[in-house]
Structure formats: C-alpha cells, structure tokens
GROMACS .gro file of C-alpha atoms in nm:
model
  508
    1MET     CA    1   3.328   5.727  -3.934
    2ALA     CA    2   3.049   5.990  -3.948
    3LEU     CA    3   3.127   6.063  -4.316
    4TYR     CA    4   3.128   5.691  -4.386
    5VAL     CA    5   2.786   5.641  -4.224
    6GLU     CA    6   2.641   5.952  -4.393
    7GLY     CA    7   2.763   5.826  -4.728
    8LEU     CA    8   2.609   5.485  -4.665
    9SER     CA    9   2.268   5.636  -4.593
   10LYS     CA   10   2.281   5.829  -4.924
   11GLY     CA   11   2.382   5.508  -5.095
   12VAL     CA   12   2.076   5.334  -4.951
   13ALA     CA   13   1.851   5.612  -5.079
   14ASN     CA   14   1.991   5.563  -5.428
   15GLY     CA   15   1.937   5.186  -5.409
   16GLY     CA   16   2.291   5.063  -5.481
   17MET     CA   17   2.376   4.974  -5.121
   18ALA     CA   18   2.640   4.701  -5.168
   19GLN     CA   19   2.806   4.882  -5.458
   20PHE     CA   20   2.816   5.209  -5.270
   21GLN     CA   21   2.953   5.048  -4.955
   22GLU     CA   22   3.235   4.893  -5.156
   23MET     CA   23   3.313   5.227  -5.319
   24MET     CA   24   3.327   5.400  -4.979
   25ARG     CA   25   3.553   5.126  -4.840
   26GLN     CA   26   3.791   5.155  -5.132
   27GLN     CA   27   3.798   5.533  -5.096
   28LEU     CA   28   3.877   5.513  -4.723
   29GLU     CA   29   4.144   5.251  -4.779
   30SER     CA   30   4.304   5.454  -5.056
   31SER     CA   31   4.306   5.768  -4.836
   32MET     CA   32   4.463   5.571  -4.550
   33HIS     CA   33   4.737   5.434  -4.780
   34ASP     CA   34   4.814   5.788  -4.904
   35GLU     CA   35   4.841   5.919  -4.547
   36LEU     CA   36   5.071   5.633  -4.443
   37GLU     CA   37   5.300   5.707  -4.739
   38LYS     CA   38   5.315   6.073  -4.631
   39LEU     CA   39   5.413   5.963  -4.278
   40LEU     CA   40   5.689   5.739  -4.418
   41ASP     CA   41   5.825   6.032  -4.616
   42THR     CA   42   5.891   6.221  -4.289
   43THR     CA   43   6.190   5.995  -4.207
   44THR     CA   44   6.466   5.792  -4.375
   45GLY     CA   45   6.693   5.492  -4.321
   46ALA     CA   46   6.632   5.220  -4.062
   47GLU     CA   47   6.335   5.396  -3.896
   48ARG     CA   48   6.158   5.418  -4.230
   49GLU     CA   49   6.215   5.047  -4.299
   50VAL     CA   50   6.084   4.940  -3.956
   51SER     CA   51   5.778   5.166  -3.991
   52LYS     CA   52   5.714   5.036  -4.343
   53LYS     CA   53   5.696   4.679  -4.207
   54ASP     CA   54   5.468   4.792  -3.925
   55PHE     CA   55   5.239   4.972  -4.168
   56GLU     CA   56   5.197   4.658  -4.380
   57GLY     CA   57   5.049   4.486  -4.076
   58PHE     CA   58   4.833   4.790  -4.000
   59LYS     CA   59   4.701   4.810  -4.357
   60ASN     CA   60   4.591   4.447  -4.334
   61LEU     CA   61   4.413   4.516  -4.002
   62PHE     CA   62   4.250   4.834  -4.136
   63HIS     CA   63   4.134   4.651  -4.451
   64ARG     CA   64   3.971   4.381  -4.237
   65PHE     CA   65   3.819   4.645  -4.007
   66LEU     CA   66   3.645   4.807  -4.305
   67GLN     CA   67   3.512   4.468  -4.421
   68VAL     CA   68   3.346   4.378  -4.089
   69LYS     CA   69   2.972   4.339  -4.139
   70GLY     CA   70   2.831   4.290  -3.790
   71PRO     CA   71   2.927   4.074  -3.492
   72SER     CA   72   3.215   3.827  -3.533
   73VAL     CA   73   3.013   3.546  -3.374
   74GLU     CA   74   2.655   3.435  -3.423
   75TRP     CA   75   2.532   3.353  -3.075
   76ILE     CA   76   2.317   3.067  -3.195
   77LYS     CA   77   2.624   2.885  -3.338
   78ILE     CA   78   2.813   2.884  -3.006
   79GLN     CA   79   2.858   2.538  -2.857
   80ARG     CA   80   3.024   2.407  -2.543
   81PRO     CA   81   3.370   2.270  -2.617
   82PRO     CA   82   3.385   1.887  -2.649
   83GLU     CA   83   3.482   1.709  -2.326
   84ASP     CA   84   3.833   1.613  -2.440
   85SER     CA   85   3.919   1.960  -2.573
   86ILE     CA   86   3.967   2.099  -2.220
   87GLN     CA   87   4.171   1.861  -2.005
   88PRO     CA   88   4.188   1.883  -1.624
   89TYR     CA   89   4.541   1.967  -1.507
   90ASP     CA   90   4.536   1.673  -1.262
   91LYS     CA   91   4.504   1.432  -1.555
   92ILE     CA   92   4.807   1.588  -1.729
   93ALA     CA   93   5.011   1.586  -1.405
   94ALA     CA   94   4.916   1.224  -1.323
   95ARG     CA   95   5.139   1.105  -1.608
   96GLY     CA   96   5.441   1.204  -1.402
   97LEU     CA   97   5.768   1.335  -1.538
   98PRO     CA   98   6.034   1.151  -1.739
   99ASP     CA   99   6.393   1.112  -1.619
  100ASN     CA  100   6.516   1.344  -1.895
  101VAL     CA  101   6.326   1.663  -1.803
  102ALA     CA  102   6.625   1.859  -1.941
  103ASN     CA  103   6.549   1.734  -2.297
  104SER     CA  104   6.204   1.893  -2.283
  105LEU     CA  105   6.329   2.214  -2.124
  106ASN     CA  106   6.593   2.259  -2.395
  107LYS     CA  107   6.308   2.279  -2.649
  108LEU     CA  108   6.142   2.565  -2.459
  109VAL     CA  109   6.158   2.945  -2.477
  110VAL     CA  110   5.988   3.165  -2.216
  111VAL     CA  111   5.825   3.477  -2.364
  112LYS     CA  112   5.694   3.756  -2.142
  113LEU     CA  113   5.461   4.027  -2.271
  114ASN     CA  114   5.641   4.342  -2.154
  115GLY     CA  115   5.473   4.622  -2.347
  116GLY     CA  116   5.277   4.781  -2.061
  117LEU     CA  117   5.348   5.087  -1.849
  118GLY     CA  118   5.278   5.116  -1.476
  119THR     CA  119   5.055   5.423  -1.520
  120SER     CA  120   4.742   5.262  -1.369
  121MET     CA  121   4.940   5.223  -1.045
  122GLY     CA  122   5.086   5.573  -1.062
  123CYS     CA  123   5.432   5.461  -1.179
  124LYS     CA  124   5.641   5.590  -1.467
  125GLY     CA  125   5.818   5.353  -1.705
  126PRO     CA  126   5.767   4.980  -1.770
  127LYS     CA  127   5.534   4.799  -1.532
  128SER     CA  128   5.783   4.512  -1.515
  129LEU     CA  129   6.021   4.736  -1.317
  130ILE     CA  130   5.781   4.792  -1.023
  131SER     CA  131   5.898   4.630  -0.696
  132VAL     CA  132   5.652   4.362  -0.591
  133ARG     CA  133   5.823   4.153  -0.323
  134ASN     CA  134   6.137   4.203  -0.110
  135GLU     CA  135   6.261   4.479  -0.345
  136ASN     CA  136   6.229   4.237  -0.641
  137THR     CA  137   6.057   4.361  -0.958
  138PHE     CA  138   5.841   4.149  -1.192
  139LEU     CA  139   6.146   4.119  -1.418
  140ASP     CA  140   6.377   4.018  -1.130
  141LEU     CA  141   6.139   3.739  -1.030
  142THR     CA  142   6.110   3.614  -1.389
  143VAL     CA  143   6.489   3.600  -1.431
  144GLN     CA  144   6.527   3.420  -1.095
  145GLN     CA  145   6.267   3.156  -1.195
  146ILE     CA  146   6.436   3.074  -1.526
  147GLU     CA  147   6.786   3.083  -1.379
  148HIS     CA  148   6.670   2.835  -1.113
  149LEU     CA  149   6.542   2.600  -1.388
  150ASN     CA  150   6.865   2.629  -1.586
  151LYS     CA  151   7.081   2.558  -1.281
  152THR     CA  152   6.863   2.275  -1.146
  153TYR     CA  153   6.840   2.082  -1.475
  154ASN     CA  154   7.159   2.211  -1.643
  155THR     CA  155   6.955   2.352  -1.932
  156ASP     CA  156   6.948   2.658  -2.155
  157VAL     CA  157   6.597   2.805  -2.141
  158PRO     CA  158   6.616   3.160  -2.282
  159LEU     CA  159   6.393   3.452  -2.184
  160VAL     CA  160   6.241   3.665  -2.458
  161LEU     CA  161   6.076   3.999  -2.377
  162MET     CA  162   5.823   4.146  -2.618
  163ASN     CA  163   5.867   4.519  -2.552
  164SER     CA  164   5.674   4.811  -2.696
  165PHE     CA  165   5.810   5.151  -2.800
  166ASN     CA  166   5.693   5.263  -2.453
  167THR     CA  167   5.909   5.013  -2.261
  168ASP     CA  168   6.201   4.917  -2.487
  169GLU     CA  169   6.458   5.180  -2.391
  170ASP     CA  170   6.409   5.156  -2.012
  171THR     CA  171   6.399   4.774  -2.022
  172LYS     CA  172   6.722   4.748  -2.222
  173LYS     CA  173   6.903   4.973  -1.973
  174ILE     CA  174   6.803   4.749  -1.682
  175LEU     CA  175   6.897   4.423  -1.861
  176GLN     CA  176   7.266   4.498  -1.801
  177LYS     CA  177   7.220   4.396  -1.437
  178TYR     CA  178   7.146   4.035  -1.544
  179THR     CA  179   7.464   3.980  -1.748
  180HIS     CA  180   7.606   3.739  -1.489
  181HIS     CA  181   7.283   3.541  -1.446
  182ARG     CA  182   7.245   3.203  -1.612
  183VAL     CA  183   6.976   3.321  -1.855
  184LYS     CA  184   7.012   3.437  -2.213
  185ILE     CA  185   6.778   3.734  -2.260
  186HIS     CA  186   6.652   3.846  -2.601
  187THR     CA  187   6.413   4.130  -2.682
  188PHE     CA  188   6.204   4.228  -2.980
  189ASN     CA  189   5.961   4.512  -3.029
  190GLN     CA  190   5.589   4.511  -3.088
  191SER     CA  191   5.473   4.705  -3.391
  192ARG     CA  192   5.392   5.075  -3.372
  193TYR     CA  193   5.054   5.154  -3.527
  194PRO     CA  194   4.888   5.493  -3.592
  195ARG     CA  195   4.585   5.594  -3.388
  196VAL     CA  196   4.294   5.676  -3.616
  197ASN     CA  197   4.061   5.977  -3.595
  198LYS     CA  198   3.714   5.837  -3.516
  199GLU     CA  199   3.541   6.076  -3.757
  200SER     CA  200   3.768   6.082  -4.063
  201LEU     CA  201   3.923   5.734  -4.016
  202LEU     CA  202   4.267   5.880  -4.095
  203PRO     CA  203   4.586   5.887  -3.880
  204VAL     CA  204   4.608   6.168  -3.623
  205SER     CA  205   4.989   6.193  -3.647
  206THR     CA  206   5.158   6.426  -3.893
  207ASN     CA  207   5.502   6.260  -3.880
  208LEU     CA  208   5.681   5.954  -3.740
  209SER     CA  209   5.837   6.128  -3.441
  210MET     CA  210   5.738   6.042  -3.084
  211ASN     CA  211   5.776   6.397  -2.954
  212GLY     CA  212   5.522   6.642  -2.816
  213GLN     CA  213   5.160   6.606  -2.918
  214ASN     CA  214   5.259   6.366  -3.194
  215ALA     CA  215   5.351   6.101  -2.934
  216GLU     CA  216   4.980   6.052  -2.865
  217GLY     CA  217   4.930   5.947  -3.225
  218TRP     CA  218   5.085   5.600  -3.180
  219TYR     CA  219   5.002   5.281  -2.992
  220PRO     CA  220   5.123   4.918  -2.958
  221PRO     CA  221   4.846   4.704  -3.114
  222GLY     CA  222   4.769   4.451  -2.839
  223HIS     CA  223   4.949   4.125  -2.767
  224GLY     CA  224   4.805   3.954  -3.077
  225ASP     CA  225   5.082   4.137  -3.260
  226ILE     CA  226   5.333   3.890  -3.110
  227TYR     CA  227   5.314   3.653  -3.409
  228ALA     CA  228   5.400   3.908  -3.680
  229SER     CA  229   5.656   4.107  -3.480
  230PHE     CA  230   5.833   3.791  -3.349
  231TYR     CA  231   5.853   3.660  -3.706
  232ASN     CA  232   5.963   3.996  -3.853
  233SER     CA  233   6.237   4.037  -3.590
  234GLY     CA  234   6.423   3.729  -3.719
  235LEU     CA  235   6.433   3.590  -3.363
  236LEU     CA  236   6.173   3.321  -3.441
  237ASP     CA  237   6.394   3.165  -3.710
  238GLN     CA  238   6.702   3.197  -3.490
  239LEU     CA  239   6.535   3.002  -3.206
  240ILE     CA  240   6.403   2.730  -3.439
  241GLU     CA  241   6.757   2.685  -3.574
  242GLN     CA  242   6.872   2.634  -3.213
  243GLY     CA  243   6.628   2.341  -3.178
  244LYS     CA  244   6.359   2.528  -2.983
  245GLU     CA  245   6.006   2.395  -3.041
  246TYR     CA  246   5.766   2.572  -2.803
  247ILE     CA  247   5.721   2.912  -2.646
  248PHE     CA  248   5.548   2.962  -2.313
  249VAL     CA  249   5.385   3.306  -2.334
  250SER     CA  250   5.239   3.498  -2.040
  251ASN     CA  251   5.186   3.850  -1.907
  252ILE     CA  252   5.487   3.966  -1.707
  253ASP     CA  253   5.254   4.086  -1.427
  254ASN     CA  254   5.107   3.736  -1.375
  255LEU     CA  255   5.320   3.604  -1.089
  256GLY     CA  256   5.156   3.261  -1.112
  257ALA     CA  257   5.279   3.203  -1.468
  258THR     CA  258   5.586   2.989  -1.402
  259VAL     CA  259   5.716   2.712  -1.631
  260ASP     CA  260   5.506   2.400  -1.563
  261LEU     CA  261   5.703   2.082  -1.635
  262HIS     CA  262   5.391   1.861  -1.660
  263ILE     CA  263   5.233   2.073  -1.936
  264LEU     CA  264   5.566   2.091  -2.120
  265HIS     CA  265   5.609   1.712  -2.097
  266HIS     CA  266   5.254   1.660  -2.227
  267LEU     CA  267   5.337   1.873  -2.533
  268VAL     CA  268   5.670   1.719  -2.631
  269SER     CA  269   5.569   1.358  -2.562
  270GLN     CA  270   5.290   1.347  -2.824
  271PRO     CA  271   5.363   1.171  -3.156
  272ASN     CA  272   5.469   1.425  -3.419
  273GLY     CA  273   5.153   1.404  -3.631
  274LYS     CA  274   4.932   1.459  -3.328
  275ARG     CA  275   5.143   1.727  -3.162
  276CYS     CA  276   4.936   1.993  -2.997
  277GLU     CA  277   5.034   2.328  -3.152
  278PHE     CA  278   4.857   2.552  -2.902
  279VAL     CA  279   4.764   2.512  -2.534
  280MET     CA  280   4.561   2.772  -2.349
  281GLU     CA  281   4.565   2.752  -1.971
  282VAL     CA  282   4.216   2.824  -1.839
  283THR     CA  283   4.093   2.823  -1.481
  284ASP     CA  284   3.757   2.817  -1.304
  285LYS     CA  285   3.567   3.142  -1.317
  286THR     CA  286   3.468   3.321  -0.996
  287ARG     CA  287   3.250   3.631  -0.957
  288ALA     CA  288   3.570   3.839  -0.990
  289ASP     CA  289   3.643   3.700  -1.338
  290VAL     CA  290   3.311   3.747  -1.517
  291LYS     CA  291   3.464   3.962  -1.791
  292GLY     CA  292   3.745   3.717  -1.876
  293GLY     CA  293   3.751   3.554  -2.222
  294THR     CA  294   3.632   3.193  -2.241
  295LEU     CA  295   3.671   2.892  -2.473
  296ILE     CA  296   3.385   2.784  -2.698
  297GLN     CA  297   3.336   2.544  -2.988
  298TYR     CA  298   3.249   2.740  -3.303
  299GLU     CA  299   3.216   2.600  -3.653
  300GLY     CA  300   3.407   2.288  -3.550
  301LYS     CA  301   3.703   2.475  -3.395
  302LEU     CA  302   3.808   2.567  -3.042
  303ARG     CA  303   3.782   2.942  -3.018
  304LEU     CA  304   3.836   3.224  -2.768
  305LEU     CA  305   3.528   3.435  -2.700
  306GLU     CA  306   3.596   3.779  -2.550
  307ILE     CA  307   3.333   4.002  -2.389
  308ALA     CA  308   3.387   4.263  -2.665
  309GLN     CA  309   3.253   4.011  -2.922
  310VAL     CA  310   2.937   3.932  -2.727
  311PRO     CA  311   2.611   4.089  -2.854
  312LYS     CA  312   2.466   4.325  -2.588
  313ALA     CA  313   2.159   4.105  -2.539
  314HIS     CA  314   2.381   3.814  -2.428
  315VAL     CA  315   2.635   3.989  -2.202
  316ASP     CA  316   2.466   3.871  -1.881
  317GLU     CA  317   2.464   3.515  -2.014
  318PHE     CA  318   2.836   3.546  -2.098
  319LYS     CA  319   2.911   3.665  -1.744
  320SER     CA  320   2.721   3.372  -1.592
  321VAL     CA  321   2.947   3.146  -1.388
  322SER     CA  322   2.717   2.850  -1.453
  323LYS     CA  323   2.716   2.859  -1.836
  324PHE     CA  324   3.074   2.970  -1.905
  325LYS     CA  325   3.267   2.808  -1.621
  326ILE     CA  326   3.626   2.886  -1.722
  327PHE     CA  327   3.829   3.183  -1.841
  328ASN     CA  328   4.156   3.240  -2.024
  329THR     CA  329   4.460   3.311  -1.800
  330ASN     CA  330   4.666   3.421  -2.104
  331ASN     CA  331   4.926   3.156  -2.017
  332LEU     CA  332   4.982   2.998  -2.360
  333TRP     CA  333   5.209   2.726  -2.498
  334ILE     CA  334   5.260   2.762  -2.873
  335SER     CA  335   5.457   2.569  -3.135
  336LEU     CA  336   5.734   2.777  -3.297
  337PRO     CA  337   5.728   2.592  -3.634
  338ALA     CA  338   5.347   2.638  -3.642
  339ILE     CA  339   5.381   3.016  -3.590
  340LYS     CA  340   5.633   3.026  -3.877
  341ARG     CA  341   5.402   2.823  -4.104
  342LEU     CA  342   5.094   3.036  -4.032
  343GLN     CA  343   5.285   3.362  -4.077
  344GLU     CA  344   5.428   3.250  -4.410
  345GLN     CA  345   5.084   3.136  -4.530
  346ASN     CA  346   4.932   3.464  -4.407
  347ALA     CA  347   4.681   3.241  -4.223
  348MET     CA  348   4.688   3.402  -3.877
  349ASP     CA  349   4.327   3.511  -3.829
  350MET     CA  350   4.238   3.702  -3.512
  351GLU     CA  351   3.926   3.904  -3.438
  352ILE     CA  352   3.977   4.280  -3.439
  353ILE     CA  353   3.927   4.461  -3.109
  354VAL     CA  354   3.822   4.824  -3.167
  355ASN     CA  355   3.946   5.019  -2.865
  356PRO     CA  356   3.809   5.377  -2.842
  357LYS     CA  357   4.026   5.637  -2.667
  358THR     CA  358   4.009   6.010  -2.600
  359LEU     CA  359   4.338   6.200  -2.635
  360ASP     CA  360   4.443   6.470  -2.387
  361GLY     CA  361   4.315   6.742  -2.621
  362GLY     CA  362   3.970   6.579  -2.629
  363GLN     CA  363   4.004   6.420  -2.973
  364ASN     CA  364   3.825   6.083  -3.012
  365VAL     CA  365   4.037   5.811  -3.173
  366ILE     CA  366   4.023   5.436  -3.223
  367GLN     CA  367   4.294   5.173  -3.186
  368LEU     CA  368   4.271   4.849  -3.382
  369GLU     CA  369   4.406   4.564  -3.170
  370THR     CA  370   4.419   4.184  -3.155
  371ALA     CA  371   4.461   3.933  -2.868
  372VAL     CA  372   4.726   3.658  -2.871
  373GLY     CA  373   4.478   3.388  -2.756
  374ALA     CA  374   4.236   3.462  -3.041
  375ALA     CA  375   4.469   3.276  -3.280
  376ILE     CA  376   4.387   2.944  -3.111
  377LYS     CA  377   4.148   2.855  -3.395
  378CYS     CA  378   4.432   2.871  -3.651
  379PHE     CA  379   4.647   2.600  -3.489
  380ASP     CA  380   4.617   2.220  -3.519
  381ASN     CA  381   4.514   2.002  -3.222
  382ALA     CA  382   4.459   2.304  -2.996
  383LEU     CA  383   4.385   2.223  -2.633
  384GLY     CA  384   4.263   2.393  -2.317
  385ILE     CA  385   4.407   2.280  -1.983
  386ASN     CA  386   4.207   2.368  -1.672
  387VAL     CA  387   4.485   2.467  -1.428
  388PRO     CA  388   4.473   2.551  -1.057
  389ARG     CA  389   4.391   2.910  -0.971
  390SER     CA  390   4.745   2.951  -0.833
  391ARG     CA  391   4.870   2.983  -1.195
  392PHE     CA  392   4.672   3.305  -1.230
  393LEU     CA  393   4.810   3.570  -0.994
  394PRO     CA  394   4.804   3.899  -1.186
  395VAL     CA  395   4.905   4.226  -1.021
  396LYS     CA  396   4.694   4.494  -1.189
  397THR     CA  397   4.623   4.715  -0.887
  398THR     CA  398   4.762   4.797  -0.542
  399SER     CA  399   4.493   4.564  -0.398
  400ASP     CA  400   4.665   4.279  -0.585
  401LEU     CA  401   5.004   4.411  -0.473
  402LEU     CA  402   4.896   4.393  -0.105
  403LEU     CA  403   4.816   4.021  -0.148
  404VAL     CA  404   5.153   3.929  -0.303
  405MET     CA  405   5.352   4.136  -0.054
  406SER     CA  406   5.179   3.973   0.244
  407ASN     CA  407   5.250   3.657   0.443
  408LEU     CA  408   4.988   3.475   0.233
  409TYR     CA  409   5.277   3.389   0.000
  410SER     CA  410   5.631   3.269   0.045
  411LEU     CA  411   5.899   3.344  -0.214
  412GLU     CA  412   6.148   3.085  -0.331
  413ALA     CA  413   6.368   3.099  -0.643
  414GLY     CA  414   6.151   3.377  -0.787
  415SER     CA  415   5.823   3.184  -0.744
  416LEU     CA  416   5.542   3.275  -0.507
  417THR     CA  417   5.355   2.991  -0.338
  418MET     CA  418   5.058   3.010  -0.103
  419SER     CA  419   5.165   2.967   0.260
  420PRO     CA  420   5.086   2.620   0.401
  421LYS     CA  421   4.964   2.802   0.712
  422ARG     CA  422   4.659   2.932   0.524
  423GLU     CA  423   4.375   2.691   0.587
  424PHE     CA  424   4.187   2.746   0.259
  425PRO     CA  425   4.336   2.778  -0.088
  426THR     CA  426   4.142   3.083  -0.211
  427THR     CA  427   4.292   3.431  -0.183
  428PRO     CA  428   4.109   3.697   0.020
  429HIS     CA  429   3.901   3.954  -0.166
  430VAL     CA  430   4.076   4.291  -0.119
  431LYS     CA  431   3.937   4.631  -0.224
  432LEU     CA  432   4.152   4.934  -0.148
  433GLY     CA  433   4.001   5.279  -0.210
  434SER     CA  434   4.128   5.564  -0.427
  435SER     CA  435   4.370   5.687  -0.155
  436PHE     CA  436   4.572   5.370  -0.221
  437THR     CA  437   4.566   5.367  -0.604
  438LYS     CA  438   4.921   5.492  -0.659
  439VAL     CA  439   5.206   5.273  -0.539
  440GLN     CA  440   5.384   5.562  -0.360
  441GLU     CA  441   5.069   5.655  -0.161
  442TYR     CA  442   4.993   5.291  -0.090
  443LEU     CA  443   5.342   5.230   0.056
  444ILE     CA  444   5.316   5.534   0.286
  445ARG     CA  445   4.988   5.404   0.431
  446PHE     CA  446   5.137   5.074   0.556
  447GLU     CA  447   5.416   5.086   0.817
  448SER     CA  448   5.433   4.712   0.757
  449ILE     CA  449   5.212   4.474   0.556
  450PRO     CA  450   4.942   4.325   0.786
  451ASP     CA  451   4.918   3.955   0.874
  452MET     CA  452   4.649   3.830   0.633
  453LEU     CA  453   4.668   3.452   0.679
  454GLU     CA  454   4.314   3.429   0.815
  455LEU     CA  455   4.159   3.713   0.611
  456ASP     CA  456   3.855   3.653   0.388
  457HIS     CA  457   3.760   4.003   0.282
  458LEU     CA  458   3.908   4.350   0.324
  459THR     CA  459   3.754   4.681   0.214
  460VAL     CA  460   3.935   5.007   0.291
  461SER     CA  461   3.801   5.347   0.190
  462GLY     CA  462   3.918   5.700   0.265
  463ASP     CA  463   4.217   5.835   0.461
  464VAL     CA  464   4.334   5.521   0.644
  465THR     CA  465   4.682   5.423   0.766
  466PHE     CA  466   4.808   5.097   0.918
  467GLY     CA  467   5.066   5.077   1.199
  468LYS     CA  468   5.320   4.797   1.234
  469ASN     CA  469   5.224   4.433   1.299
  470VAL     CA  470   4.851   4.469   1.237
  471SER     CA  471   4.659   4.142   1.202
  472LEU     CA  472   4.342   4.111   0.989
  473LYS     CA  473   4.103   3.814   1.014
  474GLY     CA  474   3.766   3.721   0.863
  475THR     CA  475   3.583   4.019   0.711
  476VAL     CA  476   3.727   4.363   0.785
  477ILE     CA  477   3.574   4.686   0.657
  478ILE     CA  478   3.743   5.020   0.735
  479ILE     CA  479   3.574   5.337   0.613
  480ALA     CA  480   3.697   5.688   0.691
  481ASN     CA  481   3.431   5.938   0.587
  482HIS     CA  482   3.524   6.251   0.394
  483GLY     CA  483   3.733   6.476   0.620
  484ASP     CA  484   3.792   6.198   0.876
  485ARG     CA  485   4.104   5.991   0.923
  486ILE     CA  486   4.153   5.645   1.069
  487ASP     CA  487   4.490   5.525   1.202
  488ILE     CA  488   4.492   5.154   1.281
  489PRO     CA  489   4.724   5.127   1.586
  490ALA     CA  490   5.040   4.915   1.576
  491GLY     CA  491   4.979   4.561   1.698
  492SER     CA  492   4.600   4.577   1.643
  493MET     CA  493   4.406   4.259   1.569
  494LEU     CA  494   4.086   4.319   1.371
  495GLU     CA  495   3.857   4.018   1.329
  496ASN     CA  496   3.514   4.051   1.160
  497LYS     CA  497   3.516   4.424   1.233
  498ILE     CA  498   3.367   4.732   1.074
  499VAL     CA  499   3.562   5.047   1.163
  500SER     CA  500   3.422   5.384   1.058
  501GLY     CA  501   3.429   5.748   1.162
  502ASN     CA  502   3.744   5.906   1.293
  503LEU     CA  503   4.029   5.733   1.479
  504ARG     CA  504   4.354   5.923   1.528
  505ILE     CA  505   4.650   5.784   1.719
  506LEU     CA  506   4.830   6.081   1.865
  507ASP     CA  507   5.202   6.070   1.944
  508HIS     CA  508   5.269   6.140   2.313
   0.00000   0.00000   0.00000
C-alpha cells in the first residue's frame, strides 16, 4: 500500500495522474496473479482445483478493491426507503396461514452460517458446538427446530451448514450424532482467501498448507461469499432440482432466527412475476444496536448501509436512533433461482469490506470481505420486514449467554421464547466484566443461574461469584475492586442494589 501511494504521488508530480494510477493498478494486479499461480504450484490434485476456484473469486475482489475511488456511497444521495419497501411484521402475519402450510415448507431450505470459531468466548473449535441451554449446543437447537417442523407438518425441510476451513472438520465429526433425526443435513465450504500484506499488497503465505505460521495467511471472506461458494459446490443446483425455491439464511448464534411461517407464506403466495427475491428481516434499533447496518434507498434501489461505508463526518448521524430507526438482523429469505441467475450473469455486486488485522508476529495484513445482506440491491422486488425483537437473539458474549440460560426464556422444540411471567417484553441489559469473558470461567462463577425475571440492568465487575438460587431485580451493580472479592450468598435477593468492596462468605 505504501509503495502504491508513493508511486501515485510521483505520478501526480509528473502530471499523468490517471494514466499512472492505471499503470500501478495493472502492475499490482499482475504481481498478485503471479503470486497466486506460485501458491497453486505448491499442491496438486483436488486441493489445487478447489483453491483455483477460490482464487478466481479472490482475483475479482482484489481487482475491484484496486478500482475503488473513494467512499461507496455519497451521503447526499441517501434517501429514506419508500413506505411500502419495509413492511411491518403484523401486516404480513395478519394474512393468516393457508391450510397447506406443508406445500410452502417443502419449498424451503434452512441455511446457517457456521464459519465462526468460539475464540471470543474462550472456546476452541466451532462456535456452534458451545452449550447454550440444558447441555444443548447452537447446532443441537437448530436440528431440533427443523425436526419439529418436519414432524409437525410431515415435510422435508433440509438444513444446510456453510462451514469454513476453520469449522468444517469438527462440524462433520459431530453431524454423525444426528443420523437418526428427521432432518437431512448438507454442508458446503466457504472459500479460502489469502491474507494480503498491507504494505506490498501481496499474499503473506508461501504455500497452500494450513500448518505452522502459514495457517495465519488464510481467512474465510465474510458471509457474502455464500452466493459463489453455494453455487460452486453444486448444492444450489441440486436443491433447485428437488423443487426448493427459497433459502432462509441466518447466523447460527442467533437463537431467535427460527423459521417463520408467515414470512414464508408471504413469499410463496405472490404471483410469479411479482415474487419477492430477497427479504431482509430488520428490527427497531435501540442504543445497543447503533453500529448495526440499516436499509436505505439509493439510486432507486433498496440497499444495505453498513457503518464501515459511512464517511467519518456522518458516523454520529448514522448511529442516531431517530434518523435510522431499524437495523439488519441478518435473517434473510432469498430466492434460489435468483441466486443461480445472478451468479451465472456475474451480476452479484457487494461492497468490499477492508478488514485490517495484525498477525501474531506483528505483521499488518488486510482481509477483503463482503456481507451477505449487501447483495439486496441485486435482487428484484426486494423487501424489508420489520420483525419483533424476539427474532434477534444473538449470543456473542457470556453476557448474552447468561440471558439465554436464565429463566427469562423457556425452551420448547429447540426454540427459546420469553417467559410469560416477565412483565415487559424487553430483555435486561447485562454487562459482565473481564473475569467472565471465557465460558469456563463464567460457568465457575455461577453455582446456578440467578432468577432474572424482574431484572432491568446488571453490571458485574471484578472477582465476583454467585451462590445458588440468587434473585436479581431492578438495577443491580456489583463491583469488586482490584484485590477484593465478592461472594453473593446462596438465596440472596438483590433489588436495586449497588454492592462494592469486599464480601467473602466463609465456610464454617
């Protein structure tokens, strides 16, 4: 990057700016192509063929990255979406359901994005294999939900997992336990792209292996890669041949993302020419969601606007709850034939997300990524549906995990629903400190999960443990200063309390 910029400044001095820029771009692209060929030459057979396909996608992304001339949106052109382009969920649900729900379900495929690791919560291996409720993992709950649908309506809704090279092997091992469940499970892999040295704009890997230091040279390129990798896997065609028409895509860690029969019915009941090819579920923004992507109208199309695309001068405006009232849950309903058409026409256009990283050795690299929702502008009759907050229940941290493990939710057929005993529908705001970050540490600190039915806000910081059958109500703040420890006694009831200092419960 530095060489590129230095070259540009010389080009400006010589007057031929545009010409020089183009020359530099071509030179960088040519160097990248040479390096990718060298990487391909380090292996043979099937691995080489898979990597060759992946590299075609990467070359296209890299080419577009070099062409970018400033921000991808002009702030002045942003408009609010037209009234009818974001429908309230209640309006969709008011239509009711037909007698033949099974017909609609048999056109559906559930796709879960399963490329992530549980490292942010201190776990090794795929995040989907973390226990979240009654010893059930994210994957267990997903399988239970779909099996329940298939048994209830006598249908054949398959589950498709988009794995990454980080999660594929471990996930496939665990899938054997579901062989007797009434769910067909398919997998395909996201692409594997090379991380790029920030200075030279060349790959950091020297070969295609995933061993040693070289393993750091590769990354899965964001969930926007779903379209190309699904198509390349052959699974897309296979499902279309089976009469499948729509996929419901969501993050596997969003426990609110269950199959919604009303949205599905809305999709399949439209006349063919007016069929909606893409639905994005959005929900009302709160102060906790200010960084979430939102829907805008841009150059006559519905479009996803992410915080990374917002010019610095307008970031506060973007975060405003009054101007941008909704955000993307990443629960998406997408037409399978439309994905096939757009892939074959090479018409899938998604903004590039440049993700800077620092490797363990201190080397600065960039990852070129795309987001699945950014393709909304490519599809016909795209629609936003403003869904209840209950459809967005992601578990990104142990604070989220505490909520879903508590008595705030009841579990039935793999689905979590808010307890009817809670008087207000919003979830409490929970902030657990760094002593709780890793799942193993978090579990040791709770002898049992507290009663949280009447909790509004919980902040815990420092060395704190909870005894059995603790009850938390209203606003509770517990802060153990450095060197102090607080043990909340078994059976305690804390209501609108601040606890600080040092509180040890000694065994007698």
